PDB file of C-alpha atoms and ligand atoms in Angstrom:
ATOM      1  CA  MET X   8       0.090   0.021   0.073  1.00 95.00           C
ATOM      2  CA  ILE X   9       1.199   3.738  -1.080  1.00 97.00           C
ATOM      3  CA  GLU X  10      -0.064   6.247   1.592  1.00 98.00           C
ATOM      4  CA  VAL X  11       0.467   9.843   0.626  1.00 98.00           C
ATOM      5  CA  ARG X  12       0.139  12.064   3.440  1.00 97.00           C
ATOM      6  CA  ASN X  13      -0.205  16.185   3.290  1.00 97.00           C
ATOM      7  CA  ILE X  14       2.392  16.382   0.591  1.00 97.00           C
ATOM      8  CA  SER X  15       3.230  20.007  -0.876  1.00 98.00           C
ATOM      9  CA  LYS X  16       5.466  20.582  -3.697  1.00 98.00           C
ATOM     10  CA  SER X  17       6.731  23.865  -5.276  1.00 98.00           C
ATOM     11  CA  PHE X  18       9.178  24.624  -8.018  1.00 97.00           C
ATOM     12  CA  GLY X  19      10.717  28.091  -7.347  1.00 96.00           C
ATOM     13  CA  ASP X  20       7.523  30.284  -7.269  1.00 96.00           C
ATOM     14  CA  LEU X  21       5.274  27.615  -8.907  1.00 97.00           C
ATOM     15  CA  GLN X  22       3.172  25.592  -6.351  1.00 97.00           C
ATOM     16  CA  VAL X  23       2.391  22.413  -7.862  1.00 98.00           C
ATOM     17  CA  LEU X  24       1.222  20.115  -5.302  1.00 98.00           C
ATOM     18  CA  SER X  25      -0.636  21.274  -1.960  1.00 97.00           C
ATOM     19  CA  ASP X  26      -1.470  19.300   1.224  1.00 97.00           C
ATOM     20  CA  VAL X  27      -2.153  16.130  -1.171  1.00 98.00           C
ATOM     21  CA  SER X  28      -3.043  12.958   0.613  1.00 98.00           C
ATOM     22  CA  LEU X  29      -3.822   9.994  -1.030  1.00 97.00           C
ATOM     23  CA  ASP X  30      -4.066   5.841  -0.742  1.00 97.00           C
ATOM     24  CA  VAL X  31      -3.042   3.794  -3.143  1.00 98.00           C
ATOM     25  CA  ARG X  32      -4.652   0.314  -1.972  1.00 97.00           C
ATOM     26  CA  GLU X  33      -3.347  -3.291  -2.481  1.00 95.00           C
ATOM     27  CA  GLY X  34      -4.182  -4.676  -5.980  1.00 96.00           C
ATOM     28  CA  GLU X  35      -6.219  -1.983  -7.265  1.00 97.00           C
ATOM     29  CA  LYS X  36      -5.658  -0.056 -10.278  1.00 98.00           C
ATOM     30  CA  LEU X  37      -6.201   3.577  -9.507  1.00 98.00           C
ATOM     31  CA  ALA X  38      -6.266   6.368 -12.442  1.00 97.00           C
ATOM     32  CA  ILE X  39      -4.724  10.172 -11.510  1.00 97.00           C
ATOM     33  CA  ILE X  40      -6.589  12.468 -14.226  1.00 96.00           C
ATOM     34  CA  GLY X  41      -6.376  15.927 -14.596  1.00 94.00           C
ATOM     35  CA  ARG X  42      -5.427  18.833 -17.162  1.00 92.00           C
ATOM     36  CA  SER X  43      -1.995  18.996 -18.436  1.00 91.00           C
ATOM     37  CA  GLY X  44       0.212  20.454 -16.092  1.00 93.00           C
ATOM     38  CA  SER X  45      -1.857  19.825 -13.216  1.00 94.00           C
ATOM     39  CA  GLY X  46       0.848  17.821 -11.790  1.00 95.00           C
ATOM     40  CA  LYS X  47       0.255  14.296 -12.066  1.00 95.00           C
ATOM     41  CA  SER X  48       3.469  13.262 -13.410  1.00 94.00           C
ATOM     42  CA  VAL X  49       5.159  15.413 -10.187  1.00 96.00           C
ATOM     43  CA  LEU X  50       2.618  13.252  -7.946  1.00 97.00           C
ATOM     44  CA  MET X  51       3.809  10.133  -9.532  1.00 95.00           C
ATOM     45  CA  LYS X  52       7.572  10.708  -9.055  1.00 95.00           C
ATOM     46  CA  HIS X  53       6.799  11.539  -5.232  1.00 96.00           C
ATOM     47  CA  LEU X  54       4.986   7.966  -5.316  1.00 96.00           C
ATOM     48  CA  VAL X  55       8.759   6.013  -5.794  1.00 94.00           C
ATOM     49  CA  GLY X  56      10.582   8.641  -4.242  1.00 91.00           C
ATOM     50  CA  LEU X  57      12.187  10.249  -7.624  1.00 90.00           C
ATOM     51  CA  LEU X  58      10.751  13.758  -5.946  1.00 94.00           C
ATOM     52  CA  LYS X  59      10.821  14.714  -2.500  1.00 94.00           C
ATOM     53  CA  PRO X  60       8.115  16.850  -0.734  1.00 96.00           C
ATOM     54  CA  ASP X  61       8.552  19.963   0.530  1.00 97.00           C
ATOM     55  CA  THR X  62       6.413  19.101   3.355  1.00 97.00           C
ATOM     56  CA  GLY X  63       4.793  15.924   3.968  1.00 97.00           C
ATOM     57  CA  HIS X  64       5.187  12.331   3.770  1.00 97.00           C
ATOM     58  CA  VAL X  65       4.836   9.231   1.544  1.00 97.00           C
ATOM     59  CA  TYR X  66       4.730   5.722   2.935  1.00 97.00           C
ATOM     60  CA  VAL X  67       5.308   2.293   0.650  1.00 96.00           C
ATOM     61  CA  ASP X  68       4.807  -0.479   2.900  1.00 93.00           C
ATOM     62  CA  ASP X  69       4.854   1.467   5.851  1.00 92.00           C
ATOM     63  CA  GLN X  70       8.149   2.785   5.200  1.00 93.00           C
ATOM     64  CA  ASP X  71       8.556   6.509   4.687  1.00 94.00           C
ATOM     65  CA  LEU X  72      10.487   7.240   1.269  1.00 92.00           C
ATOM     66  CA  CYS X  73      11.121  10.975   2.664  1.00 86.00           C
ATOM     67  CA  CYS X  74      13.528  10.046   5.334  1.00 85.00           C
ATOM     68  CA  ALA X  75      15.130   6.401   3.540  1.00 87.00           C
ATOM     69  CA  SER X  76      18.560   6.246   3.394  1.00 88.00           C
ATOM     70  CA  TYR X  77      19.875   6.154  -0.290  1.00 88.00           C
ATOM     71  CA  GLU X  78      20.226   1.738  -0.001  1.00 89.00           C
ATOM     72  CA  ARG X  79      16.856   1.720   1.297  1.00 90.00           C
ATOM     73  CA  LEU X  80      15.248   3.848  -1.125  1.00 89.00           C
ATOM     74  CA  ARG X  81      16.962   1.583  -3.907  1.00 86.00           C
ATOM     75  CA  GLU X  82      15.858  -1.314  -1.957  1.00 87.00           C
ATOM     76  CA  LEU X  83      12.035   0.304  -2.010  1.00 90.00           C
ATOM     77  CA  ARG X  84      12.303   1.054  -5.670  1.00 88.00           C
ATOM     78  CA  LYS X  85      13.137  -2.304  -6.966  1.00 88.00           C
ATOM     79  CA  ARG X  86       9.145  -2.696  -6.073  1.00 92.00           C
ATOM     80  CA  PHE X  87       8.188  -0.762  -8.349  1.00 94.00           C
ATOM     81  CA  GLY X  88       7.789  -0.709 -12.137  1.00 92.00           C
ATOM     82  CA  VAL X  89       7.324   2.668 -13.950  1.00 91.00           C
ATOM     83  CA  LEU X  90       6.354   3.174 -17.563  1.00 90.00           C
ATOM     84  CA  PHE X  91       7.450   6.770 -17.976  1.00 85.00           C
ATOM     85  CA  GLN X  92       6.043   9.709 -19.920  1.00 78.00           C
ATOM     86  CA  GLY X  93       7.683   9.001 -23.380  1.00 70.00           C
ATOM     87  CA  GLY X  94       8.954   5.726 -22.548  1.00 69.00           C
ATOM     88  CA  ALA X  95      12.555   6.569 -21.770  1.00 83.00           C
ATOM     89  CA  LEU X  96      13.739   3.870 -23.755  1.00 88.00           C
ATOM     90  CA  PHE X  97      18.042   3.689 -24.502  1.00 91.00           C
ATOM     91  CA  ASP X  98      17.723   4.585 -28.497  1.00 89.00           C
ATOM     92  CA  SER X  99      21.413   2.889 -28.618  1.00 91.00           C
ATOM     93  CA  MET X 100      20.453  -0.270 -27.054  1.00 94.00           C
ATOM     94  CA  SER X 101      18.281  -2.917 -28.441  1.00 96.00           C
ATOM     95  CA  SER X 102      15.072  -3.786 -26.973  1.00 96.00           C
ATOM     96  CA  PHE X 103      16.637  -6.805 -25.331  1.00 97.00           C
ATOM     97  CA  GLU X 104      19.051  -4.777 -23.475  1.00 96.00           C
ATOM     98  CA  ASN X 105      16.635  -2.094 -22.820  1.00 96.00           C
ATOM     99  CA  ILE X 106      14.691  -4.810 -20.791  1.00 96.00           C
ATOM    100  CA  ALA X 107      17.470  -6.627 -19.213  1.00 96.00           C
ATOM    101  CA  PHE X 108      19.285  -3.195 -18.074  1.00 93.00           C
ATOM    102  CA  PRO X 109      17.473  -2.956 -14.915  1.00 90.00           C
ATOM    103  CA  LEU X 110      18.009  -6.676 -14.220  1.00 93.00           C
ATOM    104  CA  ARG X 111      21.823  -6.230 -14.846  1.00 93.00           C
ATOM    105  CA  TYR X 112      21.800  -3.395 -12.581  1.00 86.00           C
ATOM    106  CA  PHE X 113      19.692  -4.292  -9.274  1.00 86.00           C
ATOM    107  CA  SER X 114      19.440  -7.925  -9.590  1.00 89.00           C
ATOM    108  CA  SER X 115      22.418 -10.908  -9.089  1.00 90.00           C
ATOM    109  CA  LEU X 116      20.820 -13.062 -11.991  1.00 94.00           C
ATOM    110  CA  SER X 117      22.751 -14.822 -14.007  1.00 95.00           C
ATOM    111  CA  ASP X 118      23.128 -14.096 -18.098  1.00 96.00           C
ATOM    112  CA  ALA X 119      21.028 -17.215 -18.499  1.00 96.00           C
ATOM    113  CA  GLU X 120      18.400 -16.041 -16.038  1.00 96.00           C
ATOM    114  CA  ILE X 121      18.425 -12.596 -17.490  1.00 97.00           C
ATOM    115  CA  GLU X 122      17.738 -13.926 -20.956  1.00 96.00           C
ATOM    116  CA  THR X 123      14.889 -16.248 -19.513  1.00 96.00           C
ATOM    117  CA  ARG X 124      13.304 -13.412 -17.773  1.00 95.00           C
ATOM    118  CA  VAL X 125      13.646 -10.444 -20.747  1.00 97.00           C
ATOM    119  CA  GLN X 126      12.026 -13.192 -23.278  1.00 96.00           C
ATOM    120  CA  ASP X 127       9.005 -14.033 -20.522  1.00 92.00           C
ATOM    121  CA  CYS X 128       8.569  -9.928 -20.530  1.00 92.00           C
ATOM    122  CA  LEU X 129       8.431  -9.455 -24.015  1.00 94.00           C
ATOM    123  CA  ASP X 130       6.079 -12.644 -24.361  1.00 91.00           C
ATOM    124  CA  LEU X 131       3.815 -11.278 -21.911  1.00 86.00           C
ATOM    125  CA  VAL X 132       3.658  -7.853 -24.230  1.00 87.00           C
ATOM    126  CA  ASN X 133       2.917  -9.921 -27.161  1.00 88.00           C
ATOM    127  CA  LEU X 134       6.418  -8.919 -28.811  1.00 91.00           C
ATOM    128  CA  SER X 135       8.047 -12.057 -28.635  1.00 93.00           C
ATOM    129  CA  ASP X 136      10.637 -11.610 -31.729  1.00 94.00           C
ATOM    130  CA  VAL X 137      11.647  -7.813 -31.345  1.00 94.00           C
ATOM    131  CA  GLY X 138      14.710  -8.357 -28.713  1.00 94.00           C
ATOM    132  CA  ALA X 139      17.272  -7.486 -31.578  1.00 94.00           C
ATOM    133  CA  LYS X 140      15.344  -4.379 -32.531  1.00 95.00           C
ATOM    134  CA  ASN X 141      16.515  -0.770 -31.437  1.00 95.00           C
ATOM    135  CA  PRO X 142      13.661   1.111 -29.842  1.00 93.00           C
ATOM    136  CA  SER X 143      14.114   3.691 -33.095  1.00 92.00           C
ATOM    137  CA  GLU X 144      12.943   0.803 -35.223  1.00 93.00           C
ATOM    138  CA  LEU X 145       9.357  -0.085 -33.721  1.00 92.00           C
ATOM    139  CA  SER X 146       6.709   1.980 -33.653  1.00 88.00           C
ATOM    140  CA  GLY X 147       5.240   4.123 -30.812  1.00 86.00           C
ATOM    141  CA  GLY X 148       2.864   1.339 -29.691  1.00 86.00           C
ATOM    142  CA  MET X 149       5.715  -1.174 -29.869  1.00 90.00           C
ATOM    143  CA  ARG X 150       7.936   0.929 -27.974  1.00 90.00           C
ATOM    144  CA  LYS X 151       5.369   1.763 -25.260  1.00 88.00           C
ATOM    145  CA  ARG X 152       5.169  -2.432 -24.702  1.00 89.00           C
ATOM    146  CA  VAL X 153       9.096  -2.341 -24.692  1.00 93.00           C
ATOM    147  CA  ALA X 154       9.013   0.158 -21.843  1.00 92.00           C
ATOM    148  CA  LEU X 155       5.896  -1.960 -20.291  1.00 89.00           C
ATOM    149  CA  ALA X 156       8.263  -5.331 -20.442  1.00 91.00           C
ATOM    150  CA  ARG X 157      11.150  -3.428 -19.065  1.00 93.00           C
ATOM    151  CA  ALA X 158       8.906  -1.960 -16.085  1.00 90.00           C
ATOM    152  CA  ILE X 159       7.656  -5.597 -15.518  1.00 90.00           C
ATOM    153  CA  SER X 160      11.075  -7.157 -15.736  1.00 91.00           C
ATOM    154  CA  MET X 161      11.989  -6.596 -11.601  1.00 90.00           C
ATOM    155  CA  GLU X 162       8.756  -8.248 -11.137  1.00 89.00           C
ATOM    156  CA  PRO X 163       7.325  -5.235  -9.171  1.00 93.00           C
ATOM    157  CA  ALA X 164       4.816  -5.068  -6.665  1.00 95.00           C
ATOM    158  CA  TYR X 165       3.491  -1.639  -8.008  1.00 96.00           C
ATOM    159  CA  ILE X 166       3.508  -0.382 -11.524  1.00 95.00           C
ATOM    160  CA  LEU X 167       3.189   3.145 -12.370  1.00 96.00           C
ATOM    161  CA  TYR X 168       1.865   3.853 -15.741  1.00 94.00           C
ATOM    162  CA  ASP X 169       2.443   7.666 -16.949  1.00 93.00           C
ATOM    163  CA  GLU X 170       0.155   8.345 -19.821  1.00 92.00           C
ATOM    164  CA  PRO X 171       0.406   4.772 -21.015  1.00 89.00           C
ATOM    165  CA  THR X 172      -2.014   5.714 -24.296  1.00 89.00           C
ATOM    166  CA  SER X 173      -0.973   8.912 -25.136  1.00 86.00           C
ATOM    167  CA  GLY X 174       0.345   9.381 -28.853  1.00 82.00           C
ATOM    168  CA  LEU X 175      -1.462   6.091 -29.666  1.00 81.00           C
ATOM    169  CA  ASP X 176      -4.372   5.452 -31.949  1.00 84.00           C
ATOM    170  CA  PRO X 177      -7.512   3.965 -30.770  1.00 85.00           C
ATOM    171  CA  GLU X 178      -6.962   0.329 -31.335  1.00 85.00           C
ATOM    172  CA  THR X 179      -3.340   0.531 -30.227  1.00 83.00           C
ATOM    173  CA  SER X 180      -4.494   1.980 -27.173  1.00 87.00           C
ATOM    174  CA  ASN X 181      -7.074  -0.713 -26.278  1.00 90.00           C
ATOM    175  CA  THR X 182      -4.137  -2.970 -26.689  1.00 88.00           C
ATOM    176  CA  ILE X 183      -2.318  -1.287 -23.639  1.00 89.00           C
ATOM    177  CA  ASN X 184      -5.457  -1.192 -21.817  1.00 93.00           C
ATOM    178  CA  ASP X 185      -5.870  -4.503 -22.070  1.00 91.00           C
ATOM    179  CA  LEU X 186      -2.309  -5.444 -21.195  1.00 88.00           C
ATOM    180  CA  ILE X 187      -2.643  -3.145 -18.091  1.00 93.00           C
ATOM    181  CA  ASN X 188      -6.028  -5.194 -16.978  1.00 95.00           C
ATOM    182  CA  GLN X 189      -3.905  -8.325 -17.949  1.00 90.00           C
ATOM    183  CA  LEU X 190      -0.730  -7.486 -16.022  1.00 89.00           C
ATOM    184  CA  ALA X 191      -2.719  -6.584 -13.157  1.00 94.00           C
ATOM    185  CA  ARG X 192      -4.589  -9.681 -12.957  1.00 93.00           C
ATOM    186  CA  GLU X 193      -1.647 -12.251 -13.580  1.00 89.00           C
ATOM    187  CA  LEU X 194       1.130 -10.748 -11.976  1.00 87.00           C
ATOM    188  CA  ASN X 195      -1.229  -9.380  -8.833  1.00 90.00           C
ATOM    189  CA  VAL X 196       0.152  -5.875  -8.840  1.00 95.00           C
ATOM    190  CA  THR X 197      -1.053  -2.823  -7.654  1.00 97.00           C
ATOM    191  CA  SER X 198      -1.512  -0.330 -11.007  1.00 97.00           C
ATOM    192  CA  VAL X 199      -1.141   3.807 -11.018  1.00 97.00           C
ATOM    193  CA  VAL X 200      -1.928   5.013 -14.547  1.00 97.00           C
ATOM    194  CA  ILE X 201      -1.600   8.644 -14.815  1.00 96.00           C
ATOM    195  CA  THR X 202      -3.502   9.807 -18.042  1.00 92.00           C
ATOM    196  CA  HIS X 203      -6.207  12.187 -19.836  1.00 86.00           C
ATOM    197  CA  ASP X 204      -7.716   9.668 -21.723  1.00 88.00           C
ATOM    198  CA  MET X 205     -11.084   8.810 -20.179  1.00 90.00           C
ATOM    199  CA  HIS X 206     -11.586   6.047 -22.548  1.00 90.00           C
ATOM    200  CA  SER X 207      -8.576   4.393 -20.726  1.00 92.00           C
ATOM    201  CA  VAL X 208      -9.852   5.446 -17.277  1.00 95.00           C
ATOM    202  CA  LEU X 209     -13.438   3.712 -18.130  1.00 94.00           C
ATOM    203  CA  GLU X 210     -11.516   0.530 -19.634  1.00 95.00           C
ATOM    204  CA  VAL X 211      -9.288   0.175 -16.683  1.00 96.00           C
ATOM    205  CA  ALA X 212      -9.671   2.197 -13.152  1.00 97.00           C
ATOM    206  CA  ASP X 213     -10.938   0.866 -10.041  1.00 97.00           C
ATOM    207  CA  ARG X 214     -10.848   4.116  -8.676  1.00 98.00           C
ATOM    208  CA  VAL X 215      -9.997   7.519  -9.875  1.00 97.00           C
ATOM    209  CA  ALA X 216      -8.639  10.654  -8.506  1.00 97.00           C
ATOM    210  CA  PHE X 217      -8.819  13.651 -10.105  1.00 96.00           C
ATOM    211  CA  LEU X 218      -6.027  16.504  -9.521  1.00 96.00           C
ATOM    212  CA  HIS X 219      -7.028  20.230  -9.952  1.00 95.00           C
ATOM    213  CA  ASN X 220      -5.831  23.273  -8.198  1.00 92.00           C
ATOM    214  CA  GLN X 221      -2.932  21.384  -6.647  1.00 93.00           C
ATOM    215  CA  ASP X 222      -4.791  19.134  -5.087  1.00 94.00           C
ATOM    216  CA  LEU X 223      -7.022  16.048  -5.231  1.00 95.00           C
ATOM    217  CA  GLU X 224     -10.598  17.588  -6.095  1.00 95.00           C
ATOM    218  CA  TRP X 225     -12.340  14.569  -5.992  1.00 96.00           C
ATOM    219  CA  VAL X 226     -11.114  10.630  -5.522  1.00 96.00           C
ATOM    220  CA  GLY X 227     -14.036   7.732  -5.921  1.00 96.00           C
ATOM    221  CA  PRO X 228     -15.060   4.690  -7.625  1.00 96.00           C
ATOM    222  CA  VAL X 229     -15.037   4.703 -11.260  1.00 95.00           C
ATOM    223  CA  ALA X 230     -18.555   3.918 -11.643  1.00 94.00           C
ATOM    224  CA  GLU X 231     -19.255   7.471  -9.823  1.00 94.00           C
ATOM    225  CA  VAL X 232     -16.911   9.508 -12.262  1.00 92.00           C
ATOM    226  CA  HIS X 233     -19.969  10.690 -14.388  1.00 89.00           C
ATOM    227  CA  ASP X 234     -22.294  11.549 -11.593  1.00 87.00           C
ATOM    228  CA  CYS X 235     -19.918  13.575  -9.011  1.00 87.00           C
ATOM    229  CA  ALA X 236     -20.607  16.461  -7.028  1.00 85.00           C
ATOM    230  CA  SER X 237     -17.158  17.731  -8.537  1.00 89.00           C
ATOM    231  CA  PRO X 238     -18.231  20.626 -11.414  1.00 91.00           C
ATOM    232  CA  ASN X 239     -14.501  20.900 -12.509  1.00 93.00           C
ATOM    233  CA  LEU X 240     -14.358  17.103 -12.680  1.00 93.00           C
ATOM    234  CA  ASN X 241     -17.845  17.114 -14.828  1.00 91.00           C
ATOM    235  CA  SER X 242     -16.296  19.485 -17.068  1.00 91.00           C
ATOM    236  CA  PHE X 243     -12.824  17.489 -17.500  1.00 91.00           C
ATOM    237  CA  VAL X 244     -14.933  14.277 -18.337  1.00 90.00           C
ATOM    238  CA  ARG X 245     -17.297  16.017 -20.799  1.00 87.00           C
ATOM    239  CA  ALA X 246     -14.368  17.731 -22.589  1.00 87.00           C
ATOM    240  CA  SER X 247     -12.627  14.502 -22.618  1.00 80.00           C
ATOM    241  CA  GLU X 248     -15.221  12.224 -23.966  1.00 72.00           C
ATOM    242  CA  TYR X 249     -15.916  15.134 -26.409  1.00 62.00           C
ATOM    243  CA  LYS X 250     -12.495  14.972 -28.009  1.00 56.00           C
ATOM    244  CA  ILE X 251     -12.305  11.301 -28.161  1.00 48.00           C
ATOM    245  CA  GLY X 252     -15.607  11.379 -29.783  1.00 47.00           C
ATOM    246  CA  ASP X 253     -17.204   8.703 -27.505  1.00 46.00           C
ATOM    247  CA  PRO X 254     -20.947   9.779 -26.845  1.00 45.00           C
ATOM    248  CA  SER X 255     -21.944   8.953 -23.574  1.00 43.00           C
ATOM    249  CA  PRO X 256     -24.869  10.053 -21.680  1.00 41.00           C
ATOM    250  CA  THR X 257     -22.809  13.250 -20.396  1.00 42.00           C
ATOM    251  CA  SER X 258     -21.022  13.562 -23.346  1.00 38.00           C
ATOM    252  CA  PRO X 259     -21.913  17.250 -25.776  1.00 38.00           C
ATOM    253  CA  LEU X 260     -22.145  14.837 -28.402  1.00 39.00           C
ATOM    254  CA  SER X 261     -25.288  12.934 -27.158  1.00 38.00           C
ATOM    255  CA  GLU X 262     -27.226  16.161 -26.612  1.00 39.00           C
ATOM    256  CA  PRO X 263     -30.693  15.661 -28.646  1.00 37.00           C
ATOM    257  CA  SER X 264     -31.076  17.740 -31.775  1.00 36.00           C
ATOM    258  CA  PRO X 265     -33.296  20.779 -31.931  1.00 37.00           C
TER     259      PRO X 265
HETATM  260  N1  ATP C 324      11.927  19.438 -12.282  1.00 88.65           N
HETATM  261  C1  ATP C 324      11.180  20.484 -12.513  1.00 88.65           C
HETATM  262  N2  ATP C 324      11.281  21.744 -12.198  1.00 88.65           N
HETATM  263  C2  ATP C 324      10.635  22.628 -12.433  1.00 88.65           C
HETATM  264  N3  ATP C 324       8.819  22.861 -12.809  1.00 88.65           N
HETATM  265  C3  ATP C 324       8.786  21.634 -12.962  1.00 88.65           C
HETATM  266  C4  ATP C 324       9.591  20.200 -12.978  1.00 88.65           C
HETATM  267  N4  ATP C 324       8.342  19.070 -12.945  1.00 88.65           N
HETATM  268  C5  ATP C 324       7.334  19.361 -13.296  1.00 88.65           C
HETATM  269  N5  ATP C 324       7.570  20.909 -13.193  1.00 88.65           N
HETATM  270  C6  ATP C 324       6.283  21.890 -13.397  1.00 88.65           C
HETATM  271  O1  ATP C 324       5.230  21.302 -12.805  1.00 88.65           O
HETATM  272  C7  ATP C 324       3.913  21.309 -13.219  1.00 88.65           C
HETATM  273  C8  ATP C 324       3.225  20.198 -13.403  1.00 88.65           C
HETATM  274  O2  ATP C 324       3.908  19.648 -13.891  1.00 88.65           O
HETATM  275  P1  ATP C 324       3.607  18.014 -14.570  1.00 88.65           P
HETATM  276  O3  ATP C 324       4.908  17.179 -15.162  1.00 88.65           O
HETATM  277  O4  ATP C 324       3.433  17.474 -13.157  1.00 88.65           O
HETATM  278  O5  ATP C 324       2.194  17.993 -15.182  1.00 88.65           O
HETATM  279  P2  ATP C 324       1.209  16.731 -15.916  1.00 88.65           P
HETATM  280  O6  ATP C 324      -0.178  16.854 -15.033  1.00 88.65           O
HETATM  281  O7  ATP C 324       1.912  15.810 -15.854  1.00 88.65           O
HETATM  282  O8  ATP C 324       1.003  17.304 -17.226  1.00 88.65           O
HETATM  283  P3  ATP C 324       1.036  16.415 -18.560  1.00 88.65           P
HETATM  284  O9  ATP C 324      -0.420  15.956 -18.567  1.00 88.65           O
HETATM  285  O10 ATP C 324       0.960  17.566 -19.623  1.00 88.65           O
HETATM  286  O11 ATP C 324       1.929  15.410 -18.559  1.00 88.65           O
HETATM  287  C9  ATP C 324       4.392  22.025 -14.590  1.00 88.65           C
HETATM  288  O12 ATP C 324       3.903  23.032 -14.892  1.00 88.65           O
HETATM  289  C10 ATP C 324       5.623  22.099 -14.971  1.00 88.65           C
HETATM  290  O13 ATP C 324       6.447  22.904 -15.763  1.00 88.65           O
HETATM  291 MG1   MG C 325       2.596  14.337 -17.415  1.00 88.65          MG
END
């Protein structure tokens, strides 16, 4: 379980998070949504200790990331697989070496064990035969899946996905959404999905947290997202659904014509 307690974060004069608290429950799929620049990626980086809050605490399995030693933090980070916004693959390495990288760096597996693990991860994301290819030779959707294979290579307890479907066509996005659901099911991981893709939210999330004006304005079950008391969330959901052209009872596209 991840517990975020009253964290605030500023960069110079820019306050991004103000007194944010959130629980990520064991085994759930939590979507964190909000406008571009609302602080979703900043919040995600706090969950894994890549950023430290100015005030407040983040506990992972009861351990406070904010006061952890370098060694402790390194151990805790092994529990996380992170799919960074943009993928963050090394273009000079093959897909195989990209996935093997954390295993070589963080684990004591032998070369033969690494080879087996990398192939298993590639199989899981349905890219069994691209190990030899460099990321630059792959499509955007394939690159996301290689990055996902790397994120799961250390058998994490938590997977954090930052915009897993951005820049992908609807069909490829569906493949990624299916994979997120499949990995949650088969690997028993806890998933945090940062996105502005409402279709992805509805396909994947159990719960939704809406970041607005530096704080979580609404947190609740996905089934209540269309019927919540937050006008800002209502307008965010309407705008997202209008953009993807997915008519729903609350979408402007489904208004009856005069
Ligand atoms: N390391 C940093 N130094 C200074 N400012 C930063 C840093 N990281 C993020 N910011 C600022 O914090 C704000 C929130 O950024 P963040 O990347 O969390 O937004 P986001 O909600 O993820 O947006 P998007 O949907 O576009 O990815 C932005 O104004 C950004 O410029
Ligand atoms: Mg972001």
